[in-house]
Amino acid sequence: MPRMQESVTPLSEDDLTLIHALQLRPRASWTELGRALGVDPVTVARRFHRLAERGTAWVGLSPGPRLLDRLCLAYVEIDCAPGATARTVDTLGRHAHMLTIERAAADHDILATVATADLPALSRYTLDLLPRIPGVTAVHARIVTHMFTEGGRWRIAALDPGQRTRLTAPPTARPPRRGHHEITPFDRALLGRLVHDGRASYQSLATGLGVSLSTVRRRVEQLVRLDVLRFRCDFARPLGGWPVAVTFWARVPPTDLAEVGHALVRRPETRNCAAISGPRNLILQASLHSVDDVLRLESRLADAHPSLDITDRVITLRHDKLLGHLLDPYGRSTGVVPPDVWAEPRA
């Protein structure tokens, strides 16, 4: 795990090419990755293990479309008493329903991405539990009515076209999505381990869970095939050239919302895009290289989508949590609080 007293070194070009490769193929073998990158498998494995030990890159989980459709998600703005924000963030970081926590340069102190099993659980969490946390003065939830894309689809641009081609599987007709959709206690235990290490071998998962290797392999492959889960590679963005995260809140005529949302997800900067409840019915989150890029992106969005009315743009001051991973001020993973959105919300 990263230590605050150690020197902070930006990610190298070799690091970024490996991260891009893992974004495309998070569980590819070291041999496959080495072949695409033009280095031997031992070197690839050593590079990744060095990144993981430092907390500067990791492979974890991302919810698939089928899972997103079944959960209740919300973007929650939280106000804190003066001087209480850091302590509140530390408390919220331990909550299994808090997927992502950002400290914002905005009227609100914290922007959190929250997920629960259903709307009643979300209401209990946001109306009954969060306001009682010491330091919290106000809670405003914007419920996601449709997720156009989430952060697991975001890619950096470090590989050349030939390398990307070698790591991108040719399109094939997808098999029918048949199988067991319900998330079982076994699935929750399995996902909890994969959040810690998305590249964990089937054998190590089977040993840790006390089941056969074939049981683990079959269920993981089934959950992926059913679009319930996806693997993703994340990294310390401030050290990799993407220090700026911005959230745009916008209004779009309902008749244009689907078209605009699907167009926005094709932009390379887009990290998350969703239709939400309230007068501002669209949220777009992007990763950028500089603060100057915020205005440039907003101008391009206005030119491309005349019906898109951006009402606010909020720059993230610090990411404190990202899909269960607790982050230090440089974006490095310092620990994991596995999301368990099916559990009853509790402090």
mmCIF file with all atom_site columns, C-alpha atoms in Angstrom, residues 34-243:
data_model
loop_
_atom_site.group_PDB
_atom_site.id
_atom_site.type_symbol
_atom_site.label_atom_id
_atom_site.label_alt_id
_atom_site.label_comp_id
_atom_site.label_asym_id
_atom_site.label_entity_id
_atom_site.label_seq_id
_atom_site.pdbx_PDB_ins_code
_atom_site.Cartn_x
_atom_site.Cartn_y
_atom_site.Cartn_z
_atom_site.occupancy
_atom_site.B_iso_or_equiv
_atom_site.pdbx_formal_charge
_atom_site.auth_seq_id
_atom_site.auth_comp_id
_atom_site.auth_asym_id
_atom_site.auth_atom_id
_atom_site.pdbx_PDB_model_num
ATOM 1   C CA . GLY A 1 34  ? 3.301   -9.351  -23.157 1.00 0.00 ? 34  GLY A CA 1
ATOM 2   C CA . ARG A 1 35  ? 2.700   -10.396 -26.763 1.00 0.00 ? 35  ARG A CA 1
ATOM 3   C CA . ALA A 1 36  ? 0.610   -7.279  -27.402 1.00 0.00 ? 36  ALA A CA 1
ATOM 4   C CA . LEU A 1 37  ? 3.091   -4.960  -25.673 1.00 0.00 ? 37  LEU A CA 1
ATOM 5   C CA . GLY A 1 38  ? 6.189   -6.542  -27.168 1.00 0.00 ? 38  GLY A CA 1
ATOM 6   C CA . VAL A 1 39  ? 7.768   -7.573  -23.857 1.00 0.00 ? 39  VAL A CA 1
ATOM 7   C CA . ASP A 1 40  ? 8.173   -10.882 -22.072 1.00 0.00 ? 40  ASP A CA 1
ATOM 8   C CA . PRO A 1 41  ? 5.447   -12.066 -19.664 1.00 0.00 ? 41  PRO A CA 1
ATOM 9   C CA . VAL A 1 42  ? 7.720   -11.919 -16.622 1.00 0.00 ? 42  VAL A CA 1
ATOM 10  C CA . THR A 1 43  ? 8.396   -8.231  -17.243 1.00 0.00 ? 43  THR A CA 1
ATOM 11  C CA . VAL A 1 44  ? 4.672   -7.485  -17.630 1.00 0.00 ? 44  VAL A CA 1
ATOM 12  C CA . ALA A 1 45  ? 3.821   -9.314  -14.414 1.00 0.00 ? 45  ALA A CA 1
ATOM 13  C CA . ARG A 1 46  ? 6.622   -7.549  -12.526 1.00 0.00 ? 46  ARG A CA 1
ATOM 14  C CA . ARG A 1 47  ? 5.452   -4.119  -13.746 1.00 0.00 ? 47  ARG A CA 1
ATOM 15  C CA . PHE A 1 48  ? 1.872   -4.709  -12.675 1.00 0.00 ? 48  PHE A CA 1
ATOM 16  C CA . HIS A 1 49  ? 2.805   -6.124  -9.278  1.00 0.00 ? 49  HIS A CA 1
ATOM 17  C CA . ARG A 1 50  ? 4.959   -3.041  -8.673  1.00 0.00 ? 50  ARG A CA 1
ATOM 18  C CA . LEU A 1 51  ? 2.026   -0.783  -9.568  1.00 0.00 ? 51  LEU A CA 1
ATOM 19  C CA . ALA A 1 52  ? -0.358  -2.777  -7.373  1.00 0.00 ? 52  ALA A CA 1
ATOM 20  C CA . GLU A 1 53  ? 1.992   -2.718  -4.386  1.00 0.00 ? 53  GLU A CA 1
ATOM 21  C CA . ARG A 1 54  ? 2.242   1.062   -4.665  1.00 0.00 ? 54  ARG A CA 1
ATOM 22  C CA . GLY A 1 55  ? -1.523  1.415   -5.085  1.00 0.00 ? 55  GLY A CA 1
ATOM 23  C CA . THR A 1 56  ? -1.072  3.243   -8.396  1.00 0.00 ? 56  THR A CA 1
ATOM 24  C CA . ALA A 1 57  ? -3.039  0.696   -10.466 1.00 0.00 ? 57  ALA A CA 1
ATOM 25  C CA . TRP A 1 58  ? -5.403  -2.146  -9.689  1.00 0.00 ? 58  TRP A CA 1
ATOM 26  C CA . VAL A 1 59  ? -7.938  -4.453  -11.307 1.00 0.00 ? 59  VAL A CA 1
ATOM 27  C CA . GLY A 1 60  ? -11.343 -4.616  -9.675  1.00 0.00 ? 60  GLY A CA 1
ATOM 28  C CA . LEU A 1 61  ? -15.003 -4.865  -10.590 1.00 0.00 ? 61  LEU A CA 1
ATOM 29  C CA . SER A 1 62  ? -17.520 -2.724  -12.386 1.00 0.00 ? 62  SER A CA 1
ATOM 30  C CA . PRO A 1 63  ? -21.292 -3.331  -12.421 1.00 0.00 ? 63  PRO A CA 1
ATOM 31  C CA . GLY A 1 64  ? -22.614 -4.553  -15.742 1.00 0.00 ? 64  GLY A CA 1
ATOM 32  C CA . PRO A 1 65  ? -25.740 -3.146  -17.445 1.00 0.00 ? 65  PRO A CA 1
ATOM 33  C CA . ARG A 1 66  ? -27.931 -5.972  -16.150 1.00 0.00 ? 66  ARG A CA 1
ATOM 34  C CA . LEU A 1 67  ? -26.917 -5.236  -12.571 1.00 0.00 ? 67  LEU A CA 1
ATOM 35  C CA . LEU A 1 68  ? -27.290 -1.464  -12.972 1.00 0.00 ? 68  LEU A CA 1
ATOM 36  C CA . ASP A 1 69  ? -30.827 -1.982  -14.262 1.00 0.00 ? 69  ASP A CA 1
ATOM 37  C CA . ARG A 1 70  ? -31.750 -3.901  -11.113 1.00 0.00 ? 70  ARG A CA 1
ATOM 38  C CA . LEU A 1 71  ? -30.165 -1.677  -8.471  1.00 0.00 ? 71  LEU A CA 1
ATOM 39  C CA . CYS A 1 72  ? -31.250 1.725   -7.219  1.00 0.00 ? 72  CYS A CA 1
ATOM 40  C CA . LEU A 1 73  ? -28.478 4.265   -7.804  1.00 0.00 ? 73  LEU A CA 1
ATOM 41  C CA . ALA A 1 74  ? -28.273 7.909   -6.847  1.00 0.00 ? 74  ALA A CA 1
ATOM 42  C CA . TYR A 1 75  ? -25.903 10.843  -6.941  1.00 0.00 ? 75  TYR A CA 1
ATOM 43  C CA . VAL A 1 76  ? -26.032 12.308  -3.456  1.00 0.00 ? 76  VAL A CA 1
ATOM 44  C CA . GLU A 1 77  ? -24.905 15.827  -2.562  1.00 0.00 ? 77  GLU A CA 1
ATOM 45  C CA . ILE A 1 78  ? -23.919 16.148  1.094   1.00 0.00 ? 78  ILE A CA 1
ATOM 46  C CA . ASP A 1 79  ? -23.320 19.355  3.043   1.00 0.00 ? 79  ASP A CA 1
ATOM 47  C CA . CYS A 1 80  ? -21.119 19.313  6.140   1.00 0.00 ? 80  CYS A CA 1
ATOM 48  C CA . ALA A 1 81  ? -20.650 21.556  9.136   1.00 0.00 ? 81  ALA A CA 1
ATOM 49  C CA . PRO A 1 82  ? -17.587 23.842  8.969   1.00 0.00 ? 82  PRO A CA 1
ATOM 50  C CA . GLY A 1 83  ? -14.441 21.830  9.571   1.00 0.00 ? 83  GLY A CA 1
ATOM 51  C CA . ALA A 1 84  ? -16.279 18.487  9.536   1.00 0.00 ? 84  ALA A CA 1
ATOM 52  C CA . THR A 1 85  ? -15.844 17.411  5.915   1.00 0.00 ? 85  THR A CA 1
ATOM 53  C CA . ALA A 1 86  ? -12.688 15.313  6.327   1.00 0.00 ? 86  ALA A CA 1
ATOM 54  C CA . ARG A 1 87  ? -14.099 13.479  9.346   1.00 0.00 ? 87  ARG A CA 1
ATOM 55  C CA . THR A 1 88  ? -17.383 12.878  7.529   1.00 0.00 ? 88  THR A CA 1
ATOM 56  C CA . VAL A 1 89  ? -15.585 11.516  4.473   1.00 0.00 ? 89  VAL A CA 1
ATOM 57  C CA . ASP A 1 90  ? -13.690 9.098   6.701   1.00 0.00 ? 90  ASP A CA 1
ATOM 58  C CA . THR A 1 91  ? -16.978 7.862   8.171   1.00 0.00 ? 91  THR A CA 1
ATOM 59  C CA . LEU A 1 92  ? -18.749 7.560   4.823   1.00 0.00 ? 92  LEU A CA 1
ATOM 60  C CA . GLY A 1 93  ? -15.799 5.747   3.293   1.00 0.00 ? 93  GLY A CA 1
ATOM 61  C CA . ARG A 1 94  ? -16.518 2.778   5.532   1.00 0.00 ? 94  ARG A CA 1
ATOM 62  C CA . HIS A 1 95  ? -20.103 2.464   4.236   1.00 0.00 ? 95  HIS A CA 1
ATOM 63  C CA . ALA A 1 96  ? -20.659 -0.444  1.860   1.00 0.00 ? 96  ALA A CA 1
ATOM 64  C CA . HIS A 1 97  ? -23.334 1.534   -0.061  1.00 0.00 ? 97  HIS A CA 1
ATOM 65  C CA . MET A 1 98  ? -21.003 4.458   -0.790  1.00 0.00 ? 98  MET A CA 1
ATOM 66  C CA . LEU A 1 99  ? -19.429 3.412   -4.083  1.00 0.00 ? 99  LEU A CA 1
ATOM 67  C CA . THR A 1 100 ? -17.606 6.651   -4.897  1.00 0.00 ? 100 THR A CA 1
ATOM 68  C CA . ILE A 1 101 ? -16.902 9.765   -2.815  1.00 0.00 ? 101 ILE A CA 1
ATOM 69  C CA . GLU A 1 102 ? -15.670 13.077  -4.222  1.00 0.00 ? 102 GLU A CA 1
ATOM 70  C CA . ARG A 1 103 ? -14.982 16.362  -2.487  1.00 0.00 ? 103 ARG A CA 1
ATOM 71  C CA . ALA A 1 104 ? -16.328 19.078  -4.734  1.00 0.00 ? 104 ALA A CA 1
ATOM 72  C CA . ALA A 1 105 ? -15.527 22.708  -5.471  1.00 0.00 ? 105 ALA A CA 1
ATOM 73  C CA . ALA A 1 106 ? -19.233 23.561  -5.276  1.00 0.00 ? 106 ALA A CA 1
ATOM 74  C CA . ASP A 1 107 ? -22.077 24.631  -3.019  1.00 0.00 ? 107 ASP A CA 1
ATOM 75  C CA . HIS A 1 108 ? -22.104 21.099  -1.576  1.00 0.00 ? 108 HIS A CA 1
ATOM 76  C CA . ASP A 1 109 ? -19.063 19.593  0.140   1.00 0.00 ? 109 ASP A CA 1
ATOM 77  C CA . ILE A 1 110 ? -19.348 15.965  -0.992  1.00 0.00 ? 110 ILE A CA 1
ATOM 78  C CA . LEU A 1 111 ? -20.702 14.274  -4.105  1.00 0.00 ? 111 LEU A CA 1
ATOM 79  C CA . ALA A 1 112 ? -21.255 10.557  -3.540  1.00 0.00 ? 112 ALA A CA 1
ATOM 80  C CA . THR A 1 113 ? -22.421 7.750   -5.794  1.00 0.00 ? 113 THR A CA 1
ATOM 81  C CA . VAL A 1 114 ? -24.700 5.482   -3.794  1.00 0.00 ? 114 VAL A CA 1
ATOM 82  C CA . ALA A 1 115 ? -26.255 2.128   -4.654  1.00 0.00 ? 115 ALA A CA 1
ATOM 83  C CA . THR A 1 116 ? -28.850 0.060   -2.804  1.00 0.00 ? 116 THR A CA 1
ATOM 84  C CA . ALA A 1 117 ? -30.926 -3.001  -3.616  1.00 0.00 ? 117 ALA A CA 1
ATOM 85  C CA . ASP A 1 118 ? -34.127 -1.010  -4.103  1.00 0.00 ? 118 ASP A CA 1
ATOM 86  C CA . LEU A 1 119 ? -35.822 2.360   -3.609  1.00 0.00 ? 119 LEU A CA 1
ATOM 87  C CA . PRO A 1 120 ? -37.027 1.671   -0.034  1.00 0.00 ? 120 PRO A CA 1
ATOM 88  C CA . ALA A 1 121 ? -33.440 0.880   1.000   1.00 0.00 ? 121 ALA A CA 1
ATOM 89  C CA . LEU A 1 122 ? -32.228 4.082   -0.668  1.00 0.00 ? 122 LEU A CA 1
ATOM 90  C CA . SER A 1 123 ? -34.859 6.100   1.177   1.00 0.00 ? 123 SER A CA 1
ATOM 91  C CA . ARG A 1 124 ? -33.805 4.592   4.518   1.00 0.00 ? 124 ARG A CA 1
ATOM 92  C CA . TYR A 1 125 ? -30.173 5.332   3.776   1.00 0.00 ? 125 TYR A CA 1
ATOM 93  C CA . THR A 1 126 ? -30.581 8.919   2.562   1.00 0.00 ? 126 THR A CA 1
ATOM 94  C CA . LEU A 1 127 ? -33.504 10.031  4.742   1.00 0.00 ? 127 LEU A CA 1
ATOM 95  C CA . ASP A 1 128 ? -32.883 8.201   8.002   1.00 0.00 ? 128 ASP A CA 1
ATOM 96  C CA . LEU A 1 129 ? -29.215 7.211   8.247   1.00 0.00 ? 129 LEU A CA 1
ATOM 97  C CA . LEU A 1 130 ? -27.084 9.822   6.484   1.00 0.00 ? 130 LEU A CA 1
ATOM 98  C CA . PRO A 1 131 ? -28.623 12.916  8.157   1.00 0.00 ? 131 PRO A CA 1
ATOM 99  C CA . ARG A 1 132 ? -27.845 11.440  11.592  1.00 0.00 ? 132 ARG A CA 1
ATOM 100 C CA . ILE A 1 133 ? -24.110 11.165  10.913  1.00 0.00 ? 133 ILE A CA 1
ATOM 101 C CA . PRO A 1 134 ? -22.191 13.754  12.971  1.00 0.00 ? 134 PRO A CA 1
ATOM 102 C CA . GLY A 1 135 ? -21.085 16.618  10.756  1.00 0.00 ? 135 GLY A CA 1
ATOM 103 C CA . VAL A 1 136 ? -23.739 16.130  8.048   1.00 0.00 ? 136 VAL A CA 1
ATOM 104 C CA . THR A 1 137 ? -26.059 19.126  7.718   1.00 0.00 ? 137 THR A CA 1
ATOM 105 C CA . ALA A 1 138 ? -27.988 18.337  4.507   1.00 0.00 ? 138 ALA A CA 1
ATOM 106 C CA . VAL A 1 139 ? -28.501 15.471  2.055   1.00 0.00 ? 139 VAL A CA 1
ATOM 107 C CA . HIS A 1 140 ? -29.890 15.826  -1.485  1.00 0.00 ? 140 HIS A CA 1
ATOM 108 C CA . ALA A 1 141 ? -30.340 12.695  -3.618  1.00 0.00 ? 141 ALA A CA 1
ATOM 109 C CA . ARG A 1 142 ? -30.702 12.599  -7.415  1.00 0.00 ? 142 ARG A CA 1
ATOM 110 C CA . ILE A 1 143 ? -31.941 9.159   -8.403  1.00 0.00 ? 143 ILE A CA 1
ATOM 111 C CA . VAL A 1 144 ? -30.570 7.584   -11.580 1.00 0.00 ? 144 VAL A CA 1
ATOM 112 C CA . THR A 1 145 ? -33.428 6.760   -13.937 1.00 0.00 ? 145 THR A CA 1
ATOM 113 C CA . HIS A 1 146 ? -31.139 5.359   -16.627 1.00 0.00 ? 146 HIS A CA 1
ATOM 114 C CA . MET A 1 147 ? -27.373 4.812   -16.709 1.00 0.00 ? 147 MET A CA 1
ATOM 115 C CA . PHE A 1 148 ? -26.051 5.441   -20.208 1.00 0.00 ? 148 PHE A CA 1
ATOM 116 C CA . THR A 1 149 ? -22.509 4.436   -19.250 1.00 0.00 ? 149 THR A CA 1
ATOM 117 C CA . GLU A 1 150 ? -20.354 4.010   -16.157 1.00 0.00 ? 150 GLU A CA 1
ATOM 118 C CA . GLY A 1 151 ? -16.664 4.433   -15.452 1.00 0.00 ? 151 GLY A CA 1
ATOM 119 C CA . GLY A 1 152 ? -15.600 0.920   -16.435 1.00 0.00 ? 152 GLY A CA 1
ATOM 120 C CA . ARG A 1 153 ? -15.997 1.843   -20.096 1.00 0.00 ? 153 ARG A CA 1
ATOM 121 C CA . TRP A 1 154 ? -13.556 4.770   -19.903 1.00 0.00 ? 154 TRP A CA 1
ATOM 122 C CA . ARG A 1 155 ? -10.188 4.238   -21.647 1.00 0.00 ? 155 ARG A CA 1
ATOM 123 C CA . ILE A 1 156 ? -6.922  6.135   -21.786 1.00 0.00 ? 156 ILE A CA 1
ATOM 124 C CA . ALA A 1 157 ? -5.061  6.419   -25.091 1.00 0.00 ? 157 ALA A CA 1
ATOM 125 C CA . ALA A 1 158 ? -1.619  4.899   -24.483 1.00 0.00 ? 158 ALA A CA 1
ATOM 126 C CA . LEU A 1 159 ? -1.544  1.987   -26.953 1.00 0.00 ? 159 LEU A CA 1
ATOM 127 C CA . ASP A 1 160 ? -0.916  2.279   -30.660 1.00 0.00 ? 160 ASP A CA 1
ATOM 128 C CA . PRO A 1 161 ? -3.623  0.995   -33.062 1.00 0.00 ? 161 PRO A CA 1
ATOM 129 C CA . GLY A 1 162 ? -1.821  -2.295  -33.649 1.00 0.00 ? 162 GLY A CA 1
ATOM 130 C CA . GLN A 1 163 ? -1.582  -3.014  -29.927 1.00 0.00 ? 163 GLN A CA 1
ATOM 131 C CA . ARG A 1 164 ? -5.253  -2.159  -29.423 1.00 0.00 ? 164 ARG A CA 1
ATOM 132 C CA . THR A 1 165 ? -6.208  -4.500  -32.252 1.00 0.00 ? 165 THR A CA 1
ATOM 133 C CA . ARG A 1 166 ? -4.272  -7.384  -30.719 1.00 0.00 ? 166 ARG A CA 1
ATOM 134 C CA . LEU A 1 167 ? -6.090  -6.889  -27.417 1.00 0.00 ? 167 LEU A CA 1
ATOM 135 C CA . THR A 1 168 ? -9.568  -6.302  -28.796 1.00 0.00 ? 168 THR A CA 1
ATOM 136 C CA . ALA A 1 169 ? -11.520 -9.437  -29.536 1.00 0.00 ? 169 ALA A CA 1
ATOM 137 C CA . PRO A 1 170 ? -13.318 -9.452  -32.909 1.00 0.00 ? 170 PRO A CA 1
ATOM 138 C CA . PRO A 1 171 ? -17.068 -8.834  -32.644 1.00 0.00 ? 171 PRO A CA 1
ATOM 139 C CA . THR A 1 172 ? -19.076 -12.028 -32.405 1.00 0.00 ? 172 THR A CA 1
ATOM 140 C CA . ALA A 1 173 ? -22.728 -12.809 -32.059 1.00 0.00 ? 173 ALA A CA 1
ATOM 141 C CA . ARG A 1 174 ? -23.420 -12.828 -28.341 1.00 0.00 ? 174 ARG A CA 1
ATOM 142 C CA . PRO A 1 175 ? -25.109 -15.942 -26.941 1.00 0.00 ? 175 PRO A CA 1
ATOM 143 C CA . PRO A 1 176 ? -28.551 -15.602 -25.410 1.00 0.00 ? 176 PRO A CA 1
ATOM 144 C CA . ARG A 1 177 ? -28.340 -14.186 -21.896 1.00 0.00 ? 177 ARG A CA 1
ATOM 145 C CA . ARG A 1 178 ? -29.580 -17.242 -20.084 1.00 0.00 ? 178 ARG A CA 1
ATOM 146 C CA . GLY A 1 179 ? -28.705 -18.274 -16.601 1.00 0.00 ? 179 GLY A CA 1
ATOM 147 C CA . HIS A 1 180 ? -29.234 -17.520 -12.949 1.00 0.00 ? 180 HIS A CA 1
ATOM 148 C CA . HIS A 1 181 ? -29.622 -13.744 -12.509 1.00 0.00 ? 181 HIS A CA 1
ATOM 149 C CA . GLU A 1 182 ? -30.253 -13.546 -8.778  1.00 0.00 ? 182 GLU A CA 1
ATOM 150 C CA . ILE A 1 183 ? -27.274 -12.490 -6.665  1.00 0.00 ? 183 ILE A CA 1
ATOM 151 C CA . THR A 1 184 ? -26.803 -15.186 -4.034  1.00 0.00 ? 184 THR A CA 1
ATOM 152 C CA . PRO A 1 185 ? -24.824 -15.087 -0.764  1.00 0.00 ? 185 PRO A CA 1
ATOM 153 C CA . PHE A 1 186 ? -22.131 -17.051 -2.590  1.00 0.00 ? 186 PHE A CA 1
ATOM 154 C CA . ASP A 1 187 ? -22.044 -14.399 -5.333  1.00 0.00 ? 187 ASP A CA 1
ATOM 155 C CA . ARG A 1 188 ? -21.677 -11.654 -2.727  1.00 0.00 ? 188 ARG A CA 1
ATOM 156 C CA . ALA A 1 189 ? -18.723 -13.437 -1.156  1.00 0.00 ? 189 ALA A CA 1
ATOM 157 C CA . LEU A 1 190 ? -17.203 -14.001 -4.593  1.00 0.00 ? 190 LEU A CA 1
ATOM 158 C CA . LEU A 1 191 ? -17.631 -10.368 -5.626  1.00 0.00 ? 191 LEU A CA 1
ATOM 159 C CA . GLY A 1 192 ? -16.143 -9.227  -2.319  1.00 0.00 ? 192 GLY A CA 1
ATOM 160 C CA . ARG A 1 193 ? -12.925 -11.084 -3.122  1.00 0.00 ? 193 ARG A CA 1
ATOM 161 C CA . LEU A 1 194 ? -12.806 -9.875  -6.727  1.00 0.00 ? 194 LEU A CA 1
ATOM 162 C CA . VAL A 1 195 ? -13.153 -6.254  -5.623  1.00 0.00 ? 195 VAL A CA 1
ATOM 163 C CA . HIS A 1 196 ? -9.858  -6.701  -3.765  1.00 0.00 ? 196 HIS A CA 1
ATOM 164 C CA . ASP A 1 197 ? -8.170  -8.418  -6.709  1.00 0.00 ? 197 ASP A CA 1
ATOM 165 C CA . GLY A 1 198 ? -9.929  -8.646  -10.050 1.00 0.00 ? 198 GLY A CA 1
ATOM 166 C CA . ARG A 1 199 ? -7.076  -10.784 -11.401 1.00 0.00 ? 199 ARG A CA 1
ATOM 167 C CA . ALA A 1 200 ? -7.330  -13.385 -8.642  1.00 0.00 ? 200 ALA A CA 1
ATOM 168 C CA . SER A 1 201 ? -7.003  -16.865 -10.092 1.00 0.00 ? 201 SER A CA 1
ATOM 169 C CA . TYR A 1 202 ? -9.965  -19.219 -10.107 1.00 0.00 ? 202 TYR A CA 1
ATOM 170 C CA . GLN A 1 203 ? -7.971  -21.585 -7.929  1.00 0.00 ? 203 GLN A CA 1
ATOM 171 C CA . SER A 1 204 ? -7.272  -18.973 -5.240  1.00 0.00 ? 204 SER A CA 1
ATOM 172 C CA . LEU A 1 205 ? -10.933 -17.927 -5.266  1.00 0.00 ? 205 LEU A CA 1
ATOM 173 C CA . ALA A 1 206 ? -12.072 -21.532 -4.969  1.00 0.00 ? 206 ALA A CA 1
ATOM 174 C CA . THR A 1 207 ? -9.691  -22.183 -2.089  1.00 0.00 ? 207 THR A CA 1
ATOM 175 C CA . GLY A 1 208 ? -10.745 -19.039 -0.232  1.00 0.00 ? 208 GLY A CA 1
ATOM 176 C CA . LEU A 1 209 ? -14.456 -19.765 -0.670  1.00 0.00 ? 209 LEU A CA 1
ATOM 177 C CA . GLY A 1 210 ? -14.203 -23.504 0.005   1.00 0.00 ? 210 GLY A CA 1
ATOM 178 C CA . VAL A 1 211 ? -15.716 -24.624 -3.314  1.00 0.00 ? 211 VAL A CA 1
ATOM 179 C CA . SER A 1 212 ? -14.466 -26.340 -6.438  1.00 0.00 ? 212 SER A CA 1
ATOM 180 C CA . LEU A 1 213 ? -12.497 -24.549 -9.106  1.00 0.00 ? 213 LEU A CA 1
ATOM 181 C CA . SER A 1 214 ? -15.165 -25.412 -11.691 1.00 0.00 ? 214 SER A CA 1
ATOM 182 C CA . THR A 1 215 ? -17.881 -23.825 -9.528  1.00 0.00 ? 215 THR A CA 1
ATOM 183 C CA . VAL A 1 216 ? -16.019 -20.522 -9.329  1.00 0.00 ? 216 VAL A CA 1
ATOM 184 C CA . ARG A 1 217 ? -15.056 -20.495 -13.000 1.00 0.00 ? 217 ARG A CA 1
ATOM 185 C CA . ARG A 1 218 ? -18.585 -21.302 -14.135 1.00 0.00 ? 218 ARG A CA 1
ATOM 186 C CA . ARG A 1 219 ? -20.210 -18.617 -11.986 1.00 0.00 ? 219 ARG A CA 1
ATOM 187 C CA . VAL A 1 220 ? -17.730 -15.850 -12.831 1.00 0.00 ? 220 VAL A CA 1
ATOM 188 C CA . GLU A 1 221 ? -18.027 -16.560 -16.550 1.00 0.00 ? 221 GLU A CA 1
ATOM 189 C CA . GLN A 1 222 ? -21.816 -16.698 -16.233 1.00 0.00 ? 222 GLN A CA 1
ATOM 190 C CA . LEU A 1 223 ? -22.021 -13.348 -14.428 1.00 0.00 ? 223 LEU A CA 1
ATOM 191 C CA . VAL A 1 224 ? -19.841 -11.751 -17.106 1.00 0.00 ? 224 VAL A CA 1
ATOM 192 C CA . ARG A 1 225 ? -21.817 -13.313 -19.934 1.00 0.00 ? 225 ARG A CA 1
ATOM 193 C CA . LEU A 1 226 ? -25.083 -12.125 -18.371 1.00 0.00 ? 226 LEU A CA 1
ATOM 194 C CA . ASP A 1 227 ? -23.708 -8.551  -18.171 1.00 0.00 ? 227 ASP A CA 1
ATOM 195 C CA . VAL A 1 228 ? -24.061 -8.595  -14.384 1.00 0.00 ? 228 VAL A CA 1
ATOM 196 C CA . LEU A 1 229 ? -20.422 -7.750  -13.755 1.00 0.00 ? 229 LEU A CA 1
ATOM 197 C CA . ARG A 1 230 ? -17.402 -6.504  -15.639 1.00 0.00 ? 230 ARG A CA 1
ATOM 198 C CA . PHE A 1 231 ? -13.756 -6.291  -14.710 1.00 0.00 ? 231 PHE A CA 1
ATOM 199 C CA . ARG A 1 232 ? -11.969 -2.953  -14.879 1.00 0.00 ? 232 ARG A CA 1
ATOM 200 C CA . CYS A 1 233 ? -8.505  -1.538  -14.417 1.00 0.00 ? 233 CYS A CA 1
ATOM 201 C CA . ASP A 1 234 ? -8.233  1.723   -12.475 1.00 0.00 ? 234 ASP A CA 1
ATOM 202 C CA . PHE A 1 235 ? -5.210  3.822   -11.643 1.00 0.00 ? 235 PHE A CA 1
ATOM 203 C CA . ALA A 1 236 ? -4.072  6.926   -9.776  1.00 0.00 ? 236 ALA A CA 1
ATOM 204 C CA . ARG A 1 237 ? -5.353  9.460   -12.282 1.00 0.00 ? 237 ARG A CA 1
ATOM 205 C CA . PRO A 1 238 ? -3.444  12.494  -10.940 1.00 0.00 ? 238 PRO A CA 1
ATOM 206 C CA . LEU A 1 239 ? -0.205  10.546  -11.436 1.00 0.00 ? 239 LEU A CA 1
ATOM 207 C CA . GLY A 1 240 ? -1.197  9.358   -14.900 1.00 0.00 ? 240 GLY A CA 1
ATOM 208 C CA . GLY A 1 241 ? -1.985  12.697  -16.558 1.00 0.00 ? 241 GLY A CA 1
ATOM 209 C CA . TRP A 1 242 ? -5.717  12.932  -15.772 1.00 0.00 ? 242 TRP A CA 1
ATOM 210 C CA . PRO A 1 243 ? -5.762  15.093  -12.625 1.00 0.00 ? 243 PRO A CA 1
#
